[in-house]
Amino acid sequence: MGISSPGIGSNIPVDSIVSKLMAVESAPLADFDKKSASYLAQVSAFGNLSGALGSFQSSLSGLTSLSSFQTRTATPGDASILTATAGGDALPGNYRINVTQVAQAQTLASNGYKSTTAAIGLGAKTTINFALGTVSGGTFGITGTQLGASLNTSGLTPGSLSINNTAIATDGSTRSARLLADAINAKSTTTGVSAKAATTATSATLFGSGGASTFGNVDTSGGGTYSLSVGGVEIAIQQTGVAGGSGVSAASLDAALTGDTAVKRALADANITVSGTVAGGDLQFKNADGNNIAITETITGAVNGGIGNSGTANIGSNTTAIGSISLISADGSPITVGGTNPAGAGLTAGTGGAYLDASFAADSSRTSGNIVIDSSNNTLQGIVAAINKGNFGVTASIVSDGSTGTNATPNHLILTSSATGATSTMKITLSGTGGNPADPALSALLGYDPGGTQSLSQKAAAADTKATVNGIAVTSPSAGISGAIPGVTISALKAGATSLTVATDSTSLTSAVNGFVKAYNDLNGQITQLGGYNADTKTGGPLLGDSTLRNLQSSIRRQLSSSITGLQGTSLTNLSQLGISFQKDGTLQLDTSKLQNAINTKFNDIPGLFAAVGRGTDPDVKFVSSTSKTQAGDFNVDISQLATKGTLAGDLVLPAETTIDPDTTWTVTLNDTKPSTLSNTASISLPAGNYNPSQLATMLQSAINGVSAFSTAGATVTATVGDDGKLSLTSTRYGSKSNVHVSSATGTAVSAVFGGGASVDGVDVTGTIGGYTATGDGQTLTGSPGAPVDGLKLTITGDSIGSRGSFGFSQGYAYQLNTLAAGFLGTSGTIASRTTGLNNSVKDITKQRDAFSARLVDVEARYRKQYSALDTTIASMNTTQSFLTQQFAALAKS
């Protein structure tokens, strides 16, 4: 039977001996663990360093870009009138802004309806088209009728008329349309309504009708006298003793009123014009300023003939022509007429208003759309749903005015354009199907044409924001005004005048500089902790003596201690001039008073200390951007070709009027690429009509820029008529990708407008920077790869070629440090490379340890085998000894 446990047979402590031997054999494992722990500690340390360096790099973000130093504030004097924001290119200054009108959307309302679900009309299929555009010409208001006849004698008593709840000051002296208009205009600031007196005209049949004269020959042979005056001007006189036909007659009056006569000149002095003739039966006198015209026949004695008198006695006559007025709303709002006697002013009490003598032009850049109304949706609710589903720039709703009772009609259809601005005015047209007219009830509800029938009432007009900036008038389709002050966007809130101060925002810069100093000190503290030696504890940091850490620290300090070069026209070249300096312990300290003094006196030079900045001697050569490969320095700029725009220049002198035929369409290709892109070509429709050169250019530009595919791509054109009377169409883009080509499709040919003019594509700018070839793209010139100007982008404007001076480029501290930090950080940075190497070392150690551990198993097995064999041998010898002892003992007894 074998031994069940080592050492039992021999009493040798096999396990203890093997354990002690293995302890000696496994001693190198501790070295492996120590090395691994050391490497892992360095990995952790580099992680801490990476975090600190990342925080430092983040602090540079507000200092690396030139735009960070161009922060501006825009502060209105009265924030209830407007708010404003300023971009980096805004120039500090004070501005006076007067907002006279804030943009609004057009709102239309229908008459009242009893029910929102009752059918409107008979349900005949009707197509309703909504278009958005601009109203031009005419006015919005109310046209009155002829003033009351009593006005000529007694005037308009006080309280007779009110406009928008403001009483108009009238009295017994208000006896003409002109005087009434003056009284209304005196209150226009309060009411928002002005008045215009219509031309006063005498009756067209006063001196006859139908071509047959009813002005009889004046006969004063019976001893009388005759005098005829118009507007106080005596136009005919006949003394006593003149037989009929020998004095005043239709023929003599026409002679006096024709040509350059004394009578005609006297009437003109009284602002009275003449049309028609007595003989023709259509003689009329008119006064354009709205004053009354009195026509008086003065008779003494026995007189026959005259106005409306042929052969019978004339006892004299007195007729006064009285005019009318129209009311004009300043902002297109409804006008409320009231008072005790509005009829005396030719007006009707109530609220209303419509466009008068206006025209509508659709905006080709706006979406138009149709809805169909039939028996399935011919209710207010159905119409609202159909309009809102159409999504073509108009929203619909139903508003109740709260009226009640058996005959109440509280429900009103309200239509509002989705966008503000004068180009958002609605035009609504209705048409039937199959040759049938539109449903009359729907036309009565929805028909709306600013240049025609207006079934809906305008409650608010589509309007632009209007303002003046330092006295210069500006407009905007929205509440925002951009471009009036370069770099500043104004948001109008209400009408009123206020100041606007644009100033440099130094707070952000101060905060960024303080953050930079703090972040550096935090980084420096971390570097000291990781790579320093503590004499008290006699221990070093995990990266003590590490070359990567030393290289980072020395590189940062070297860059911060050096001066900035390459930037022209600056007085700041080092950090100490901003009050930033190194202390004995390696930290940075900021002298805030010195920094503030630099901000106050040299603010424009500060960006060059931190950011990548370029300045040229030619103001038309401007810095755009650079890359980490761009080297600081001064570079000469030479231009061999300026960028141009693609143009179609006509060679035809436009006539006074150009006729565009109906159904005229042209094909336009704008800013196309090679190979061609389908979306860069579109068909445009030109509205038929007669256009003067300016109108033609405006129409063509609008038609092209209204193409949605072009506007989406940011492609636009300008159309201009030169001093030579020829039309040019120009892309607003520069460079080889700028082009415009137009061809005829239907209707009027392109040649009718441009003659034989040809399209010329644009070209890119070409030239060199620092003597190195540069690549042009439009007006942008970029330095070639591999050169010191690699990645330097400049915008070249102006109109000269050849030498354009020198351009200085510098890389400020923040820019350089950001590039330095980027080289250490990131997946391919130095720290990541070191960390990867350390982790690989740990892996190698782990592999070596595992291999060594595997060998230890074999060693232990060998020891156990050897000692087990020894144990067995000794046990066998012990057994033999015991046997021999027994045998010897037995022999002794025998």
mmCIF file with all atom_site columns, N, CA, C and O in Angstrom, residues 71-87 90-97 485 487-491 497-507:
data_model
loop_
_atom_site.group_PDB
_atom_site.id
_atom_site.type_symbol
_atom_site.label_atom_id
_atom_site.label_alt_id
_atom_site.label_comp_id
_atom_site.label_asym_id
_atom_site.label_entity_id
_atom_site.label_seq_id
_atom_site.pdbx_PDB_ins_code
_atom_site.Cartn_x
_atom_site.Cartn_y
_atom_site.Cartn_z
_atom_site.occupancy
_atom_site.B_iso_or_equiv
_atom_site.pdbx_formal_charge
_atom_site.auth_seq_id
_atom_site.auth_comp_id
_atom_site.auth_asym_id
_atom_site.auth_atom_id
_atom_site.pdbx_PDB_model_num
ATOM 1   N N  . THR A 1 71  ? -16.390 91.252  -29.553 1.00 0.00 ? 71  THR A N  1
ATOM 2   C CA . THR A 1 71  ? -17.684 91.256  -28.882 1.00 0.00 ? 71  THR A CA 1
ATOM 3   C C  . THR A 1 71  ? -18.143 92.688  -28.675 1.00 0.00 ? 71  THR A C  1
ATOM 4   O O  . THR A 1 71  ? -17.398 93.531  -28.187 1.00 0.00 ? 71  THR A O  1
ATOM 5   N N  . ARG A 1 72  ? -19.378 92.949  -29.061 1.00 0.00 ? 72  ARG A N  1
ATOM 6   C CA . ARG A 1 72  ? -19.947 94.289  -28.914 1.00 0.00 ? 72  ARG A CA 1
ATOM 7   C C  . ARG A 1 72  ? -21.264 94.207  -28.142 1.00 0.00 ? 72  ARG A C  1
ATOM 8   O O  . ARG A 1 72  ? -21.963 93.190  -28.178 1.00 0.00 ? 72  ARG A O  1
ATOM 9   N N  . THR A 1 73  ? -21.595 95.275  -27.471 1.00 0.00 ? 73  THR A N  1
ATOM 10  C CA . THR A 1 73  ? -22.895 95.397  -26.817 1.00 0.00 ? 73  THR A CA 1
ATOM 11  C C  . THR A 1 73  ? -23.714 96.444  -27.564 1.00 0.00 ? 73  THR A C  1
ATOM 12  O O  . THR A 1 73  ? -23.163 97.412  -28.101 1.00 0.00 ? 73  THR A O  1
ATOM 13  N N  . ALA A 1 74  ? -25.017 96.223  -27.610 1.00 0.00 ? 74  ALA A N  1
ATOM 14  C CA . ALA A 1 74  ? -25.929 97.193  -28.230 1.00 0.00 ? 74  ALA A CA 1
ATOM 15  C C  . ALA A 1 74  ? -27.010 97.501  -27.204 1.00 0.00 ? 74  ALA A C  1
ATOM 16  O O  . ALA A 1 74  ? -27.847 96.643  -26.890 1.00 0.00 ? 74  ALA A O  1
ATOM 17  N N  . THR A 1 75  ? -26.982 98.713  -26.680 1.00 0.00 ? 75  THR A N  1
ATOM 18  C CA . THR A 1 75  ? -27.868 99.073  -25.581 1.00 0.00 ? 75  THR A CA 1
ATOM 19  C C  . THR A 1 75  ? -28.806 100.199 -26.003 1.00 0.00 ? 75  THR A C  1
ATOM 20  O O  . THR A 1 75  ? -28.361 101.318 -26.286 1.00 0.00 ? 75  THR A O  1
ATOM 21  N N  . PRO A 1 76  ? -30.118 99.931  -26.058 1.00 0.00 ? 76  PRO A N  1
ATOM 22  C CA . PRO A 1 76  ? -31.070 100.998 -26.406 1.00 0.00 ? 76  PRO A CA 1
ATOM 23  C C  . PRO A 1 76  ? -31.354 101.883 -25.202 1.00 0.00 ? 76  PRO A C  1
ATOM 24  O O  . PRO A 1 76  ? -31.324 101.422 -24.052 1.00 0.00 ? 76  PRO A O  1
ATOM 25  N N  . GLY A 1 77  ? -31.625 103.149 -25.485 1.00 0.00 ? 77  GLY A N  1
ATOM 26  C CA . GLY A 1 77  ? -32.003 104.051 -24.408 1.00 0.00 ? 77  GLY A CA 1
ATOM 27  C C  . GLY A 1 77  ? -33.347 103.692 -23.828 1.00 0.00 ? 77  GLY A C  1
ATOM 28  O O  . GLY A 1 77  ? -33.584 103.823 -22.619 1.00 0.00 ? 77  GLY A O  1
ATOM 29  N N  . ASP A 1 78  ? -34.270 103.233 -24.665 1.00 0.00 ? 78  ASP A N  1
ATOM 30  C CA . ASP A 1 78  ? -35.605 102.826 -24.234 1.00 0.00 ? 78  ASP A CA 1
ATOM 31  C C  . ASP A 1 78  ? -35.845 101.410 -24.749 1.00 0.00 ? 78  ASP A C  1
ATOM 32  O O  . ASP A 1 78  ? -36.131 101.202 -25.929 1.00 0.00 ? 78  ASP A O  1
ATOM 33  N N  . ALA A 1 79  ? -35.723 100.442 -23.854 1.00 0.00 ? 79  ALA A N  1
ATOM 34  C CA . ALA A 1 79  ? -35.841 99.033  -24.258 1.00 0.00 ? 79  ALA A CA 1
ATOM 35  C C  . ALA A 1 79  ? -37.270 98.644  -24.579 1.00 0.00 ? 79  ALA A C  1
ATOM 36  O O  . ALA A 1 79  ? -37.505 97.537  -25.079 1.00 0.00 ? 79  ALA A O  1
ATOM 37  N N  . SER A 1 80  ? -38.235 99.516  -24.325 1.00 0.00 ? 80  SER A N  1
ATOM 38  C CA . SER A 1 80  ? -39.619 99.199  -24.687 1.00 0.00 ? 80  SER A CA 1
ATOM 39  C C  . SER A 1 80  ? -39.885 99.476  -26.163 1.00 0.00 ? 80  SER A C  1
ATOM 40  O O  . SER A 1 80  ? -40.869 98.994  -26.720 1.00 0.00 ? 80  SER A O  1
ATOM 41  N N  . ILE A 1 81  ? -38.999 100.233 -26.817 1.00 0.00 ? 81  ILE A N  1
ATOM 42  C CA . ILE A 1 81  ? -39.160 100.555 -28.232 1.00 0.00 ? 81  ILE A CA 1
ATOM 43  C C  . ILE A 1 81  ? -38.441 99.538  -29.103 1.00 0.00 ? 81  ILE A C  1
ATOM 44  O O  . ILE A 1 81  ? -38.969 99.096  -30.123 1.00 0.00 ? 81  ILE A O  1
ATOM 45  N N  . LEU A 1 82  ? -37.258 99.128  -28.680 1.00 0.00 ? 82  LEU A N  1
ATOM 46  C CA . LEU A 1 82  ? -36.501 98.161  -29.488 1.00 0.00 ? 82  LEU A CA 1
ATOM 47  C C  . LEU A 1 82  ? -35.466 97.461  -28.631 1.00 0.00 ? 82  LEU A C  1
ATOM 48  O O  . LEU A 1 82  ? -35.098 97.926  -27.545 1.00 0.00 ? 82  LEU A O  1
ATOM 49  N N  . THR A 1 83  ? -35.032 96.305  -29.112 1.00 0.00 ? 83  THR A N  1
ATOM 50  C CA . THR A 1 83  ? -33.873 95.626  -28.565 1.00 0.00 ? 83  THR A CA 1
ATOM 51  C C  . THR A 1 83  ? -32.880 95.464  -29.712 1.00 0.00 ? 83  THR A C  1
ATOM 52  O O  . THR A 1 83  ? -33.245 95.601  -30.886 1.00 0.00 ? 83  THR A O  1
ATOM 53  N N  . ALA A 1 84  ? -31.645 95.161  -29.393 1.00 0.00 ? 84  ALA A N  1
ATOM 54  C CA . ALA A 1 84  ? -30.631 95.051  -30.444 1.00 0.00 ? 84  ALA A CA 1
ATOM 55  C C  . ALA A 1 84  ? -29.511 94.131  -30.001 1.00 0.00 ? 84  ALA A C  1
ATOM 56  O O  . ALA A 1 84  ? -29.229 93.990  -28.808 1.00 0.00 ? 84  ALA A O  1
ATOM 57  N N  . THR A 1 85  ? -28.887 93.496  -30.977 1.00 0.00 ? 85  THR A N  1
ATOM 58  C CA . THR A 1 85  ? -27.689 92.691  -30.748 1.00 0.00 ? 85  THR A CA 1
ATOM 59  C C  . THR A 1 85  ? -26.618 93.151  -31.729 1.00 0.00 ? 85  THR A C  1
ATOM 60  O O  . THR A 1 85  ? -26.928 93.567  -32.844 1.00 0.00 ? 85  THR A O  1
ATOM 61  N N  . ALA A 1 86  ? -25.377 93.061  -31.306 1.00 0.00 ? 86  ALA A N  1
ATOM 62  C CA . ALA A 1 86  ? -24.273 93.522  -32.148 1.00 0.00 ? 86  ALA A CA 1
ATOM 63  C C  . ALA A 1 86  ? -23.282 92.391  -32.367 1.00 0.00 ? 86  ALA A C  1
ATOM 64  O O  . ALA A 1 86  ? -22.925 91.673  -31.429 1.00 0.00 ? 86  ALA A O  1
ATOM 65  N N  . GLY A 1 87  ? -22.854 92.226  -33.610 1.00 0.00 ? 87  GLY A N  1
ATOM 66  C CA . GLY A 1 87  ? -21.833 91.245  -33.956 1.00 0.00 ? 87  GLY A CA 1
ATOM 67  C C  . GLY A 1 87  ? -20.452 91.843  -33.832 1.00 0.00 ? 87  GLY A C  1
ATOM 68  O O  . GLY A 1 87  ? -20.278 93.037  -33.526 1.00 0.00 ? 87  GLY A O  1
ATOM 69  N N  . ALA A 1 90  ? -19.454 95.085  -35.759 1.00 0.00 ? 90  ALA A N  1
ATOM 70  C CA . ALA A 1 90  ? -20.168 96.339  -35.492 1.00 0.00 ? 90  ALA A CA 1
ATOM 71  C C  . ALA A 1 90  ? -19.183 97.394  -34.995 1.00 0.00 ? 90  ALA A C  1
ATOM 72  O O  . ALA A 1 90  ? -18.295 97.120  -34.190 1.00 0.00 ? 90  ALA A O  1
ATOM 73  N N  . LEU A 1 91  ? -19.365 98.612  -35.481 1.00 0.00 ? 91  LEU A N  1
ATOM 74  C CA . LEU A 1 91  ? -18.496 99.705  -35.067 1.00 0.00 ? 91  LEU A CA 1
ATOM 75  C C  . LEU A 1 91  ? -19.119 100.419 -33.879 1.00 0.00 ? 91  LEU A C  1
ATOM 76  O O  . LEU A 1 91  ? -20.287 100.797 -33.918 1.00 0.00 ? 91  LEU A O  1
ATOM 77  N N  . PRO A 1 92  ? -18.356 100.612 -32.808 1.00 0.00 ? 92  PRO A N  1
ATOM 78  C CA . PRO A 1 92  ? -18.890 101.342 -31.665 1.00 0.00 ? 92  PRO A CA 1
ATOM 79  C C  . PRO A 1 92  ? -19.347 102.735 -32.078 1.00 0.00 ? 92  PRO A C  1
ATOM 80  O O  . PRO A 1 92  ? -18.729 103.391 -32.918 1.00 0.00 ? 92  PRO A O  1
ATOM 81  N N  . GLY A 1 93  ? -20.453 103.180 -31.510 1.00 0.00 ? 93  GLY A N  1
ATOM 82  C CA . GLY A 1 93  ? -20.985 104.498 -31.831 1.00 0.00 ? 93  GLY A CA 1
ATOM 83  C C  . GLY A 1 93  ? -22.353 104.685 -31.225 1.00 0.00 ? 93  GLY A C  1
ATOM 84  O O  . GLY A 1 93  ? -22.948 103.769 -30.637 1.00 0.00 ? 93  GLY A O  1
ATOM 85  N N  . ASN A 1 94  ? -22.877 105.886 -31.367 1.00 0.00 ? 94  ASN A N  1
ATOM 86  C CA . ASN A 1 94  ? -24.208 106.231 -30.873 1.00 0.00 ? 94  ASN A CA 1
ATOM 87  C C  . ASN A 1 94  ? -25.112 106.521 -32.055 1.00 0.00 ? 94  ASN A C  1
ATOM 88  O O  . ASN A 1 94  ? -24.724 107.234 -32.996 1.00 0.00 ? 94  ASN A O  1
ATOM 89  N N  . TYR A 1 95  ? -26.321 105.981 -32.010 1.00 0.00 ? 95  TYR A N  1
ATOM 90  C CA . TYR A 1 95  ? -27.262 106.116 -33.107 1.00 0.00 ? 95  TYR A CA 1
ATOM 91  C C  . TYR A 1 95  ? -28.614 106.571 -32.568 1.00 0.00 ? 95  TYR A C  1
ATOM 92  O O  . TYR A 1 95  ? -29.009 106.230 -31.457 1.00 0.00 ? 95  TYR A O  1
ATOM 93  N N  . ARG A 1 96  ? -29.304 107.340 -33.410 1.00 0.00 ? 96  ARG A N  1
ATOM 94  C CA . ARG A 1 96  ? -30.651 107.792 -33.061 1.00 0.00 ? 96  ARG A CA 1
ATOM 95  C C  . ARG A 1 96  ? -31.622 107.051 -33.960 1.00 0.00 ? 96  ARG A C  1
ATOM 96  O O  . ARG A 1 96  ? -31.544 107.132 -35.197 1.00 0.00 ? 96  ARG A O  1
ATOM 97  N N  . ILE A 1 97  ? -32.537 106.316 -33.370 1.00 0.00 ? 97  ILE A N  1
ATOM 98  C CA . ILE A 1 97  ? -33.456 105.480 -34.131 1.00 0.00 ? 97  ILE A CA 1
ATOM 99  C C  . ILE A 1 97  ? -34.896 105.897 -33.839 1.00 0.00 ? 97  ILE A C  1
ATOM 100 O O  . ILE A 1 97  ? -35.291 106.013 -32.676 1.00 0.00 ? 97  ILE A O  1
ATOM 101 N N  . ILE A 1 485 ? -27.295 99.401  -39.585 1.00 0.00 ? 485 ILE A N  1
ATOM 102 C CA . ILE A 1 485 ? -26.052 99.644  -38.870 1.00 0.00 ? 485 ILE A CA 1
ATOM 103 C C  . ILE A 1 485 ? -25.224 98.385  -39.045 1.00 0.00 ? 485 ILE A C  1
ATOM 104 O O  . ILE A 1 485 ? -25.621 97.314  -38.592 1.00 0.00 ? 485 ILE A O  1
ATOM 105 N N  . GLY A 1 487 ? -23.395 95.135  -38.793 1.00 0.00 ? 487 GLY A N  1
ATOM 106 C CA . GLY A 1 487 ? -23.120 94.252  -37.684 1.00 0.00 ? 487 GLY A CA 1
ATOM 107 C C  . GLY A 1 487 ? -24.139 94.282  -36.571 1.00 0.00 ? 487 GLY A C  1
ATOM 108 O O  . GLY A 1 487 ? -24.002 93.562  -35.582 1.00 0.00 ? 487 GLY A O  1
ATOM 109 N N  . VAL A 1 488 ? -25.184 95.109  -36.714 1.00 0.00 ? 488 VAL A N  1
ATOM 110 C CA . VAL A 1 488 ? -26.186 95.255  -35.653 1.00 0.00 ? 488 VAL A CA 1
ATOM 111 C C  . VAL A 1 488 ? -27.550 94.823  -36.165 1.00 0.00 ? 488 VAL A C  1
ATOM 112 O O  . VAL A 1 488 ? -27.950 95.194  -37.272 1.00 0.00 ? 488 VAL A O  1
ATOM 113 N N  . THR A 1 489 ? -28.246 94.031  -35.373 1.00 0.00 ? 489 THR A N  1
ATOM 114 C CA . THR A 1 489 ? -29.614 93.624  -35.692 1.00 0.00 ? 489 THR A CA 1
ATOM 115 C C  . THR A 1 489 ? -30.552 94.261  -34.681 1.00 0.00 ? 489 THR A C  1
ATOM 116 O O  . THR A 1 489 ? -30.390 94.078  -33.472 1.00 0.00 ? 489 THR A O  1
ATOM 117 N N  . ILE A 1 490 ? -31.521 95.007  -35.202 1.00 0.00 ? 490 ILE A N  1
ATOM 118 C CA . ILE A 1 490 ? -32.478 95.717  -34.361 1.00 0.00 ? 490 ILE A CA 1
ATOM 119 C C  . ILE A 1 490 ? -33.806 94.973  -34.408 1.00 0.00 ? 490 ILE A C  1
ATOM 120 O O  . ILE A 1 490 ? -34.247 94.539  -35.470 1.00 0.00 ? 490 ILE A O  1
ATOM 121 N N  . SER A 1 491 ? -34.452 94.834  -33.272 1.00 0.00 ? 491 SER A N  1
ATOM 122 C CA . SER A 1 491 ? -35.779 94.232  -33.210 1.00 0.00 ? 491 SER A CA 1
ATOM 123 C C  . SER A 1 491 ? -36.747 95.280  -32.688 1.00 0.00 ? 491 SER A C  1
ATOM 124 O O  . SER A 1 491 ? -36.694 95.660  -31.512 1.00 0.00 ? 491 SER A O  1
ATOM 125 N N  . ALA A 1 497 ? -39.087 106.874 -30.577 1.00 0.00 ? 497 ALA A N  1
ATOM 126 C CA . ALA A 1 497 ? -37.702 107.260 -30.842 1.00 0.00 ? 497 ALA A CA 1
ATOM 127 C C  . ALA A 1 497 ? -36.845 106.953 -29.634 1.00 0.00 ? 497 ALA A C  1
ATOM 128 O O  . ALA A 1 497 ? -37.265 107.126 -28.486 1.00 0.00 ? 497 ALA A O  1
ATOM 129 N N  . THR A 1 498 ? -35.625 106.473 -29.889 1.00 0.00 ? 498 THR A N  1
ATOM 130 C CA . THR A 1 498 ? -34.706 106.166 -28.805 1.00 0.00 ? 498 THR A CA 1
ATOM 131 C C  . THR A 1 498 ? -33.284 106.193 -29.338 1.00 0.00 ? 498 THR A C  1
ATOM 132 O O  . THR A 1 498 ? -33.053 106.208 -30.549 1.00 0.00 ? 498 THR A O  1
ATOM 133 N N  . SER A 1 499 ? -32.356 106.194 -28.425 1.00 0.00 ? 499 SER A N  1
ATOM 134 C CA . SER A 1 499 ? -30.936 106.106 -28.799 1.00 0.00 ? 499 SER A CA 1
ATOM 135 C C  . SER A 1 499 ? -30.499 104.649 -28.757 1.00 0.00 ? 499 SER A C  1
ATOM 136 O O  . SER A 1 499 ? -31.150 103.805 -28.133 1.00 0.00 ? 499 SER A O  1
ATOM 137 N N  . LEU A 1 500 ? -29.401 104.347 -29.428 1.00 0.00 ? 500 LEU A N  1
ATOM 138 C CA . LEU A 1 500 ? -28.799 103.012 -29.384 1.00 0.00 ? 500 LEU A CA 1
ATOM 139 C C  . LEU A 1 500 ? -27.290 103.191 -29.307 1.00 0.00 ? 500 LEU A C  1
ATOM 140 O O  . LEU A 1 500 ? -26.690 103.847 -30.164 1.00 0.00 ? 500 LEU A O  1
ATOM 141 N N  . THR A 1 501 ? -26.704 102.630 -28.285 1.00 0.00 ? 501 THR A N  1
ATOM 142 C CA . THR A 1 501 ? -25.262 102.739 -28.093 1.00 0.00 ? 501 THR A CA 1
ATOM 143 C C  . THR A 1 501 ? -24.607 101.397 -28.374 1.00 0.00 ? 501 THR A C  1
ATOM 144 O O  . THR A 1 501 ? -24.952 100.383 -27.756 1.00 0.00 ? 501 THR A O  1
ATOM 145 N N  . VAL A 1 502 ? -23.689 101.387 -29.314 1.00 0.00 ? 502 VAL A N  1
ATOM 146 C CA . VAL A 1 502 ? -22.909 100.192 -29.627 1.00 0.00 ? 502 VAL A CA 1
ATOM 147 C C  . VAL A 1 502 ? -21.517 100.407 -29.052 1.00 0.00 ? 502 VAL A C  1
ATOM 148 O O  . VAL A 1 502 ? -20.867 101.413 -29.345 1.00 0.00 ? 502 VAL A O  1
ATOM 149 N N  . ALA A 1 503 ? -21.096 99.481  -28.197 1.00 0.00 ? 503 ALA A N  1
ATOM 150 C CA . ALA A 1 503 ? -19.823 99.654  -27.517 1.00 0.00 ? 503 ALA A CA 1
ATOM 151 C C  . ALA A 1 503 ? -19.049 98.346  -27.480 1.00 0.00 ? 503 ALA A C  1
ATOM 152 O O  . ALA A 1 503 ? -19.609 97.263  -27.644 1.00 0.00 ? 503 ALA A O  1
ATOM 153 N N  . THR A 1 504 ? -17.748 98.475  -27.256 1.00 0.00 ? 504 THR A N  1
ATOM 154 C CA . THR A 1 504 ? -16.895 97.299  -27.100 1.00 0.00 ? 504 THR A CA 1
ATOM 155 C C  . THR A 1 504 ? -17.167 96.637  -25.762 1.00 0.00 ? 504 THR A C  1
ATOM 156 O O  . THR A 1 504 ? -17.261 97.305  -24.725 1.00 0.00 ? 504 THR A O  1
ATOM 157 N N  . ASP A 1 505 ? -17.307 95.321  -25.762 1.00 0.00 ? 505 ASP A N  1
ATOM 158 C CA . ASP A 1 505 ? -17.556 94.575  -24.537 1.00 0.00 ? 505 ASP A CA 1
ATOM 159 C C  . ASP A 1 505 ? -16.227 94.051  -23.995 1.00 0.00 ? 505 ASP A C  1
ATOM 160 O O  . ASP A 1 505 ? -15.728 93.019  -24.430 1.00 0.00 ? 505 ASP A O  1
ATOM 161 N N  . SER A 1 506 ? -15.652 94.797  -23.038 1.00 0.00 ? 506 SER A N  1
ATOM 162 C CA . SER A 1 506 ? -14.363 94.382  -22.474 1.00 0.00 ? 506 SER A CA 1
ATOM 163 C C  . SER A 1 506 ? -14.526 93.358  -21.362 1.00 0.00 ? 506 SER A C  1
ATOM 164 O O  . SER A 1 506 ? -13.553 92.716  -20.955 1.00 0.00 ? 506 SER A O  1
ATOM 165 N N  . THR A 1 507 ? -15.749 93.176  -20.870 1.00 0.00 ? 507 THR A N  1
ATOM 166 C CA . THR A 1 507 ? -15.977 92.232  -19.765 1.00 0.00 ? 507 THR A CA 1
ATOM 167 C C  . THR A 1 507 ? -15.613 90.816  -20.168 1.00 0.00 ? 507 THR A C  1
ATOM 168 O O  . THR A 1 507 ? -14.980 90.074  -19.421 1.00 0.00 ? 507 THR A O  1
#
